[in-house]
CSV table of N, CA and C in Angstrom, one decimal:
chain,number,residue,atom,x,y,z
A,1,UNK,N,0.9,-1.2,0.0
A,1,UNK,CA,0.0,0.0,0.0
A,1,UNK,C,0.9,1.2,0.0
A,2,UNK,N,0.7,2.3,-0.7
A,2,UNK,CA,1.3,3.6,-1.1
A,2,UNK,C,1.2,4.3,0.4
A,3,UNK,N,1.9,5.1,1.2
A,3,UNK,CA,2.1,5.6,2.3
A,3,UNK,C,1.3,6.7,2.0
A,4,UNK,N,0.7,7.5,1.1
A,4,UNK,CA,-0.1,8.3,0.8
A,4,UNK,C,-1.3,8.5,1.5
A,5,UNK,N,-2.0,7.0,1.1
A,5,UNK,CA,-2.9,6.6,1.5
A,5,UNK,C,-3.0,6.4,3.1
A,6,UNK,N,-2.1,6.0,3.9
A,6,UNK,CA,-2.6,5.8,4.8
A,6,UNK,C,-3.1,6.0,5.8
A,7,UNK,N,-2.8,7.7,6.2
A,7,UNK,CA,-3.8,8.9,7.0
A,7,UNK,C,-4.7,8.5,6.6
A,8,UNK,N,-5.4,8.9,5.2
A,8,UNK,CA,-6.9,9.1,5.2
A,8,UNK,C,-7.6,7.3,5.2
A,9,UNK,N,-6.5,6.1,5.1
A,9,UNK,CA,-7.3,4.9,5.7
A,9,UNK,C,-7.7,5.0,7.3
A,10,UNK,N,-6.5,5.6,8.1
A,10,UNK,CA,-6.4,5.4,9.3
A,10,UNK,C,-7.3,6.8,9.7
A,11,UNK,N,-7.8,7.8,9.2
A,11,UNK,CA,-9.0,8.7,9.5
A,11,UNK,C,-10.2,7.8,9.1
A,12,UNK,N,-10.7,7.2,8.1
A,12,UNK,CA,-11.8,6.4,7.5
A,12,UNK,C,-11.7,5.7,8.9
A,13,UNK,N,-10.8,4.7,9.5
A,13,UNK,CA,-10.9,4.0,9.8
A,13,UNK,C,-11.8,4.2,11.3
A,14,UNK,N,-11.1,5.4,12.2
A,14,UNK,CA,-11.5,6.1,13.1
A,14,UNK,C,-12.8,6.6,12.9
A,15,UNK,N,-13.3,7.0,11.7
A,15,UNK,CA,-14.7,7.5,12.1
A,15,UNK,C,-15.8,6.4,11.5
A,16,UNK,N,-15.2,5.1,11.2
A,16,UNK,CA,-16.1,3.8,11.3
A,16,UNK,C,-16.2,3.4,12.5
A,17,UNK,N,-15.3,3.6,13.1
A,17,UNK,CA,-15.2,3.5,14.8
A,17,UNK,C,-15.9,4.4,15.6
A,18,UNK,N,-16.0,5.4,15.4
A,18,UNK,CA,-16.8,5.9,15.9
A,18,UNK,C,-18.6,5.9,15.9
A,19,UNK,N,-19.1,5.5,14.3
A,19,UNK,CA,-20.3,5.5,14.0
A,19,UNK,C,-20.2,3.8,14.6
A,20,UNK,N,-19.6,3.2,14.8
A,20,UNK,CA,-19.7,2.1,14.9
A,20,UNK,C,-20.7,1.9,17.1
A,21,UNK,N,-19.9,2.4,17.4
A,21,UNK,CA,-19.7,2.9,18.6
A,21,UNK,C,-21.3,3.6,19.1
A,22,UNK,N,-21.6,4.6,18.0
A,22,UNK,CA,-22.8,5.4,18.4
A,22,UNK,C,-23.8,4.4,18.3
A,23,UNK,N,-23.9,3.2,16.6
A,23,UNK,CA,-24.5,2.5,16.3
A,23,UNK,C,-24.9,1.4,17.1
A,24,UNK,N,-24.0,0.7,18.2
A,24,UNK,CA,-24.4,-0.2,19.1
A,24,UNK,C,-24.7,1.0,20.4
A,25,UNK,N,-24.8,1.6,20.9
A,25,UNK,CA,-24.7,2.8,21.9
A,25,UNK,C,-26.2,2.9,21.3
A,26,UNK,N,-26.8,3.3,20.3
A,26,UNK,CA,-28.4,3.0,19.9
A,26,UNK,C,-29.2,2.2,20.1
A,27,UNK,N,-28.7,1.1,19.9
A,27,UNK,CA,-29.6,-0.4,19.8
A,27,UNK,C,-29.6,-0.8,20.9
A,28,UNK,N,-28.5,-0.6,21.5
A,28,UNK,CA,-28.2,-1.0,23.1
A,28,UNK,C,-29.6,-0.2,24.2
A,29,UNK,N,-29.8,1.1,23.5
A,29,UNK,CA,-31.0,1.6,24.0
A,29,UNK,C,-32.4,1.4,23.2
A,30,UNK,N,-32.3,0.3,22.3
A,30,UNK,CA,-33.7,0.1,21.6
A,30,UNK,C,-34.2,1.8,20.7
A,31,UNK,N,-32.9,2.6,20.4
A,31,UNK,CA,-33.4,3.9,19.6
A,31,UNK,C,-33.4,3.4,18.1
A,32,UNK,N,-34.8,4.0,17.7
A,32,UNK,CA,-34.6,4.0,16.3
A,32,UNK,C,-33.4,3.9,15.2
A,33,UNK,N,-33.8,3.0,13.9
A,33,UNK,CA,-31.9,2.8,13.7
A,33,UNK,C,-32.0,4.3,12.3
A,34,UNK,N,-32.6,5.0,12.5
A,34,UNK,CA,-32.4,6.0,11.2
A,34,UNK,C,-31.1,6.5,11.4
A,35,UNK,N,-30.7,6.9,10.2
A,35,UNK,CA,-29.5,7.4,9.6
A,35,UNK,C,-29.4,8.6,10.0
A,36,UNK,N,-30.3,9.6,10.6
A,36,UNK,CA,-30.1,10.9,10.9
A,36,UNK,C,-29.9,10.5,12.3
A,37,UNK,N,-30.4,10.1,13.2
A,37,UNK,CA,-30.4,9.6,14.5
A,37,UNK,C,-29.1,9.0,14.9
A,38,UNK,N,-28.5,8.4,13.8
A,38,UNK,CA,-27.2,7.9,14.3
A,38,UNK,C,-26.2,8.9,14.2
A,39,UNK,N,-26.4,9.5,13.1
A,39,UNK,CA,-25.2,10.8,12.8
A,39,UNK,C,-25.4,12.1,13.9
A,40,UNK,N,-26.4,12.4,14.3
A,40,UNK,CA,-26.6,12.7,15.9
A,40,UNK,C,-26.1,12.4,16.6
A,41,UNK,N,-26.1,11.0,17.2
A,41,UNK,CA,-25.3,10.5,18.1
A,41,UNK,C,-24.2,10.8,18.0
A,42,UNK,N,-23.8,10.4,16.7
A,42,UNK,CA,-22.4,10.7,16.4
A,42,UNK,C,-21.4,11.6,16.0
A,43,UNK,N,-22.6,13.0,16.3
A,43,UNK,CA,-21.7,14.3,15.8
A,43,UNK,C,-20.6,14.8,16.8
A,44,UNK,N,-21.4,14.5,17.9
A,44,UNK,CA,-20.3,15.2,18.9
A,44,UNK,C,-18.8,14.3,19.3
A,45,UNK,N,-19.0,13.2,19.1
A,45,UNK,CA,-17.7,12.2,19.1
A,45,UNK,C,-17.0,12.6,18.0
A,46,UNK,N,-17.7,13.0,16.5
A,46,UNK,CA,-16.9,12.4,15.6
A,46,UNK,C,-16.1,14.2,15.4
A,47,UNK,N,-17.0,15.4,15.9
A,47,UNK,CA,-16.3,16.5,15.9
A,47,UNK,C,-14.6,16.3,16.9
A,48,UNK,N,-15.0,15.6,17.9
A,48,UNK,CA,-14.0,15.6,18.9
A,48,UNK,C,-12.7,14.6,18.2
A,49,UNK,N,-13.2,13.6,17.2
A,49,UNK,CA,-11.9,12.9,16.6
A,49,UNK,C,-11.4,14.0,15.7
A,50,UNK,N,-12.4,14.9,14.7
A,50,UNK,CA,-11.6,15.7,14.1
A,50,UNK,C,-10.9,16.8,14.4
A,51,UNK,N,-11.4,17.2,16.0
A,51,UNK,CA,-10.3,18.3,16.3
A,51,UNK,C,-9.1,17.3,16.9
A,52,UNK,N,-9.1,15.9,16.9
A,52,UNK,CA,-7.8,15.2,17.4
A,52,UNK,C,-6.5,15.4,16.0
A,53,UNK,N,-7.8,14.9,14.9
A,53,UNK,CA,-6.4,14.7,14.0
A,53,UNK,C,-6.4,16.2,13.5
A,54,UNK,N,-6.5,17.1,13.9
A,54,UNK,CA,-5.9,18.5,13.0
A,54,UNK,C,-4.4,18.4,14.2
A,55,UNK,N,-4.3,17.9,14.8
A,55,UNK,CA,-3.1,17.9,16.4
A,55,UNK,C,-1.9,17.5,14.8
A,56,UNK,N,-0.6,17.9,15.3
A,56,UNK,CA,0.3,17.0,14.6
A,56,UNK,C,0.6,15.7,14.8
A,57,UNK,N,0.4,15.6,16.4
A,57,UNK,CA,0.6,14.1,16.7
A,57,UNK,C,0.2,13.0,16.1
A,58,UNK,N,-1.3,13.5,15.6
A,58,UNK,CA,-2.2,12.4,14.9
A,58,UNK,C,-1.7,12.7,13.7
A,59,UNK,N,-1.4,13.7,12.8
A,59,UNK,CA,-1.1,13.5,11.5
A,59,UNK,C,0.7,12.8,11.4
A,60,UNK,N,1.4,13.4,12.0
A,60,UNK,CA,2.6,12.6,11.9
A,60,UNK,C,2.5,11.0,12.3
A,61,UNK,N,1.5,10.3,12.7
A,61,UNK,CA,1.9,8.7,12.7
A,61,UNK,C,0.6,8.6,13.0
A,62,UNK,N,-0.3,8.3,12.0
A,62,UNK,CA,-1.8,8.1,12.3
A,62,UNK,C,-2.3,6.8,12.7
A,63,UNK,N,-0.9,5.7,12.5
A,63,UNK,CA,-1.4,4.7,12.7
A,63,UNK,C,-1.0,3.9,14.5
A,64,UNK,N,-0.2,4.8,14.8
A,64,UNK,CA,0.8,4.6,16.4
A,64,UNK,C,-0.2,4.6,17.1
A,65,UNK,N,0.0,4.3,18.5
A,65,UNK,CA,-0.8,4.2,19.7
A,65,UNK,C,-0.6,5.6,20.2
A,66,UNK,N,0.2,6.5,19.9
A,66,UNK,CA,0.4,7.7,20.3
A,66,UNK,C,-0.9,8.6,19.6
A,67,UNK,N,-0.9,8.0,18.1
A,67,UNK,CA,-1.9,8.7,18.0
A,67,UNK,C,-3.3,8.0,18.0
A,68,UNK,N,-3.7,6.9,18.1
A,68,UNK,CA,-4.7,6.2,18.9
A,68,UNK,C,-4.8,6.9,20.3
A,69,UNK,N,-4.3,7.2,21.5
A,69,UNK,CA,-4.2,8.2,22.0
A,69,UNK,C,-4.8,9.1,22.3
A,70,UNK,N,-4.1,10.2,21.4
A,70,UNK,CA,-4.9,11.1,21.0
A,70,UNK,C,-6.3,11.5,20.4
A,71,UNK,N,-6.1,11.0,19.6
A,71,UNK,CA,-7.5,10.6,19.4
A,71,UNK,C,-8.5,10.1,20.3
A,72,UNK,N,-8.5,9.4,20.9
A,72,UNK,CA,-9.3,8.9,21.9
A,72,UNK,C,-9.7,10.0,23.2
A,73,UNK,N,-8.6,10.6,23.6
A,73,UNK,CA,-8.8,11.7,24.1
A,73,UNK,C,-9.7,12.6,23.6
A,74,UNK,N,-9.4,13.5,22.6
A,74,UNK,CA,-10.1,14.6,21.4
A,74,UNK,C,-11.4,13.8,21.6
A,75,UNK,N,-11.9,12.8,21.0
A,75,UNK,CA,-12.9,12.2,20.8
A,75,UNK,C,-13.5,12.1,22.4
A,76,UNK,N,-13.5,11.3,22.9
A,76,UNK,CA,-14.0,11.2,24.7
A,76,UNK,C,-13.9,12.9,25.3
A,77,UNK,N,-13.1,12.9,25.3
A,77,UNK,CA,-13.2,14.3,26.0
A,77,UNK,C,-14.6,15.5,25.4
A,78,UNK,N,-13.7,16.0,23.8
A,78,UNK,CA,-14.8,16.4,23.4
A,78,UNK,C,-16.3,16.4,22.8
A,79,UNK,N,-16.2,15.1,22.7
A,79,UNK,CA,-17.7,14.2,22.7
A,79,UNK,C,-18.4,14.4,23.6
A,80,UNK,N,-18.3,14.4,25.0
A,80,UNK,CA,-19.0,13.9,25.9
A,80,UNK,C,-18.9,15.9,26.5
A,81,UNK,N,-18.1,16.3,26.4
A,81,UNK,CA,-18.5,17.7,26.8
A,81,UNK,C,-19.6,18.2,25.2
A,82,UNK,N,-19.5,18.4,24.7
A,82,UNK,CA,-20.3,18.7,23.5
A,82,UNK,C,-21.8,17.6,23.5
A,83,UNK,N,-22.0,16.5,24.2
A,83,UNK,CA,-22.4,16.0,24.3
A,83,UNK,C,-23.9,16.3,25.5
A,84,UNK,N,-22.9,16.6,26.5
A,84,UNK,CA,-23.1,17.3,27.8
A,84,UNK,C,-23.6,19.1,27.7
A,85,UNK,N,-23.5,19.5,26.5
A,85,UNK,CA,-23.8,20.8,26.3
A,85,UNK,C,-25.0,20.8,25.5
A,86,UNK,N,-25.6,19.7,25.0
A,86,UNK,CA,-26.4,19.7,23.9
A,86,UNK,C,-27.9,19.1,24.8
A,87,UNK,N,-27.5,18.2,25.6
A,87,UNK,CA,-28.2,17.4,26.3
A,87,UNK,C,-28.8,17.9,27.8
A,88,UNK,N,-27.5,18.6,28.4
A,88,UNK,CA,-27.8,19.6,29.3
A,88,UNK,C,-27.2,18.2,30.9
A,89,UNK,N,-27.1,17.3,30.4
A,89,UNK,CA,-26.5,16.1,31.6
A,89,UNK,C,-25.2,15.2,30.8
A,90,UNK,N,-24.8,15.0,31.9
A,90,UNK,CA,-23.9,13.9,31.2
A,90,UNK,C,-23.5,12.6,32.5
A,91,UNK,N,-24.2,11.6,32.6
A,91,UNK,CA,-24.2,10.5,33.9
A,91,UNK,C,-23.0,10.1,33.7
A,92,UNK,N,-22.3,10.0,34.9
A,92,UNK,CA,-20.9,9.2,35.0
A,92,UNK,C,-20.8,7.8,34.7
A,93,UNK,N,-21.9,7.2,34.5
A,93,UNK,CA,-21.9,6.0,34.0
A,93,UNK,C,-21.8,6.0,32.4
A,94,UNK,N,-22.4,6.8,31.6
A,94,UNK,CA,-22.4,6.7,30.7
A,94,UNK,C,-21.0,7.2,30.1
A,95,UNK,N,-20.2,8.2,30.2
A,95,UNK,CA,-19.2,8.7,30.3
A,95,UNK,C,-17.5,7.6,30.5
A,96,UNK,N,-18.2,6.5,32.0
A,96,UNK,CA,-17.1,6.0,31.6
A,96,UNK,C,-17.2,4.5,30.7
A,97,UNK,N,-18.7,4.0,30.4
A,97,UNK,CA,-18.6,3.4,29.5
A,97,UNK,C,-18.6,3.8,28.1
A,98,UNK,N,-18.7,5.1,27.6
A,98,UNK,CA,-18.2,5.8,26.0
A,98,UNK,C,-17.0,5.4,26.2
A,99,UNK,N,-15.9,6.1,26.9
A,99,UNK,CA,-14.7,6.3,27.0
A,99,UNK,C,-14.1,4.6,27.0
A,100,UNK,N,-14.7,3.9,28.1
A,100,UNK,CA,-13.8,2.5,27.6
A,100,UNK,C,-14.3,2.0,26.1
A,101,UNK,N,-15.6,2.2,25.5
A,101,UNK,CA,-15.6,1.3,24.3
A,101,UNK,C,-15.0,2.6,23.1
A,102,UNK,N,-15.1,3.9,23.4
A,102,UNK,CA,-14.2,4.6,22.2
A,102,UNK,C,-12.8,3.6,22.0
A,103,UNK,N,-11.8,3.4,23.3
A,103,UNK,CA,-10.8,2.6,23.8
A,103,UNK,C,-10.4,1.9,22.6
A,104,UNK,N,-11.7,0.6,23.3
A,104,UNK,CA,-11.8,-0.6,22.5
A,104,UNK,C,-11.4,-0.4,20.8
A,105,UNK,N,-12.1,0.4,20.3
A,105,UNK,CA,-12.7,0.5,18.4
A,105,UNK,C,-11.2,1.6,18.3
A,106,UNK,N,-11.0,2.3,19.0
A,106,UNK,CA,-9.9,3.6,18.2
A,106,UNK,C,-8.5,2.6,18.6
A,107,UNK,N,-8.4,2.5,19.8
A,107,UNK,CA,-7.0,1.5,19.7
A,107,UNK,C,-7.1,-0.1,19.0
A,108,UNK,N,-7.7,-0.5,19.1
A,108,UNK,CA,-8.3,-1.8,18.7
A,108,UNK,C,-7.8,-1.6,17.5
A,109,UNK,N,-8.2,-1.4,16.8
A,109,UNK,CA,-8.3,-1.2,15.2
A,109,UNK,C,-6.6,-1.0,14.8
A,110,UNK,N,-5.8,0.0,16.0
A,110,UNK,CA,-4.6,0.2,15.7
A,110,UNK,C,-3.7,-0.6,16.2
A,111,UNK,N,-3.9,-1.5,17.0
A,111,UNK,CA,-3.8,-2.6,17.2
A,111,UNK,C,-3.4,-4.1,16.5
A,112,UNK,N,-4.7,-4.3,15.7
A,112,UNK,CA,-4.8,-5.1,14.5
A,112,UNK,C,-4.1,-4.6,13.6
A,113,UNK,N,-3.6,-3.6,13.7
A,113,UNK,CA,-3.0,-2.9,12.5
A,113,UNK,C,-0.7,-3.4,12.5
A,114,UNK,N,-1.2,-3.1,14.0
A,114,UNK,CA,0.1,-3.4,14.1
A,114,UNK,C,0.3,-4.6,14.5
A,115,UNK,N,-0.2,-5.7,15.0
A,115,UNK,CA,0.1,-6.7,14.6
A,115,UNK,C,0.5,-7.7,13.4
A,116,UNK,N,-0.6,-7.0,12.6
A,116,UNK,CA,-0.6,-7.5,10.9
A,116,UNK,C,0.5,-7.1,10.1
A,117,UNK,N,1.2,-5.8,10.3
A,117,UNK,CA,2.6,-5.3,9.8
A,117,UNK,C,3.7,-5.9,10.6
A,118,UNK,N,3.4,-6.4,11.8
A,118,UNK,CA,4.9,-7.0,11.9
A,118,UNK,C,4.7,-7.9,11.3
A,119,UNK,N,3.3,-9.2,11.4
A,119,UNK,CA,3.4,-10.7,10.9
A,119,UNK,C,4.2,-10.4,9.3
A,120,UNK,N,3.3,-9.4,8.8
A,120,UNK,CA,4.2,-9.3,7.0
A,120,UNK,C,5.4,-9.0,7.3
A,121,UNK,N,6.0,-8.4,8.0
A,121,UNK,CA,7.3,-7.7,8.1
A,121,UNK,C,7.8,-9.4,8.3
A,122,UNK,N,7.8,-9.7,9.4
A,122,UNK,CA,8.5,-11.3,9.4
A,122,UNK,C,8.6,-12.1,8.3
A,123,UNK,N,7.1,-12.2,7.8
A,123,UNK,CA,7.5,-13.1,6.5
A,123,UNK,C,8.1,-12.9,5.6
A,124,UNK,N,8.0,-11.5,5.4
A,124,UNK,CA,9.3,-10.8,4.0
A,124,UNK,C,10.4,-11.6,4.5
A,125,UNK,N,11.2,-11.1,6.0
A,125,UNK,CA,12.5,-11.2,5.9
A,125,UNK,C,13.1,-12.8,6.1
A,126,UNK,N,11.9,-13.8,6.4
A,126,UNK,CA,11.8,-14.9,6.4
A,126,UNK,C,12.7,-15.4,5.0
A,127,UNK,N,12.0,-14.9,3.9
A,127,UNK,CA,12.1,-15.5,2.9
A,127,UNK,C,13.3,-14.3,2.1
């Protein structure tokens, strides 16, 4: 894969993670599954992943746990305050299960990512 590409896989990827996130966070409450209802949910998270990646940290190594990270931060943080401004409450319960399952999906993903580049990396030098 061209190195070009892979910010905007590793941004794609993050904000499938995120709708992914809102999407069970819906169902989980029996909310309607419309498409406007989810992008609701998922405005205030997914504003908070995009003020992560304008950071350099995220743009210089989009695919590192540093900037998994960050991201997760930007996103939790300003999700749930933006969230908490829209709504007028924000339950500490809810709060710290966003934040562990953002965790899950934004590291996760970067995760799988890096384990899959060393396995190839080994096999190259294998052979």
């Amino acid at each position: 894969m061209r190195r070009p590409r892979i910010p905007v896989l590793a941004f794609a990827a993050d904000v499938v993670a995120v709708l992914v996130f809102a999407a069970i966070g819906r169902a989980s409450h029996e909310e309607a599954g419309s498409v406007v209802g989810l992008l609701g949910t998922a405005a205030p998270f997914l504003a908070g992943a995009v003020a992560a990646w304008a950071t350099p940290w995220v743009r210089a190594h989009p695919v590192g746990f540093r900037a998994g990270g960050v991201v997760l931060a930007g996103t939790a943080v300003l999700g749930l305050l933006l969230r908490a401004a829209f709504t007028g409450r924000l339950p500490l319960s809810f709060a710290i299960v966003a934040t562990v399952s953002l965790a899950v999906f934004l590291l996760g993903w970067r995760g799988v990512a890096a384990l899959t580049s060393r396995l190839s990396h080994r096999r190259t030098s294998v052979r």
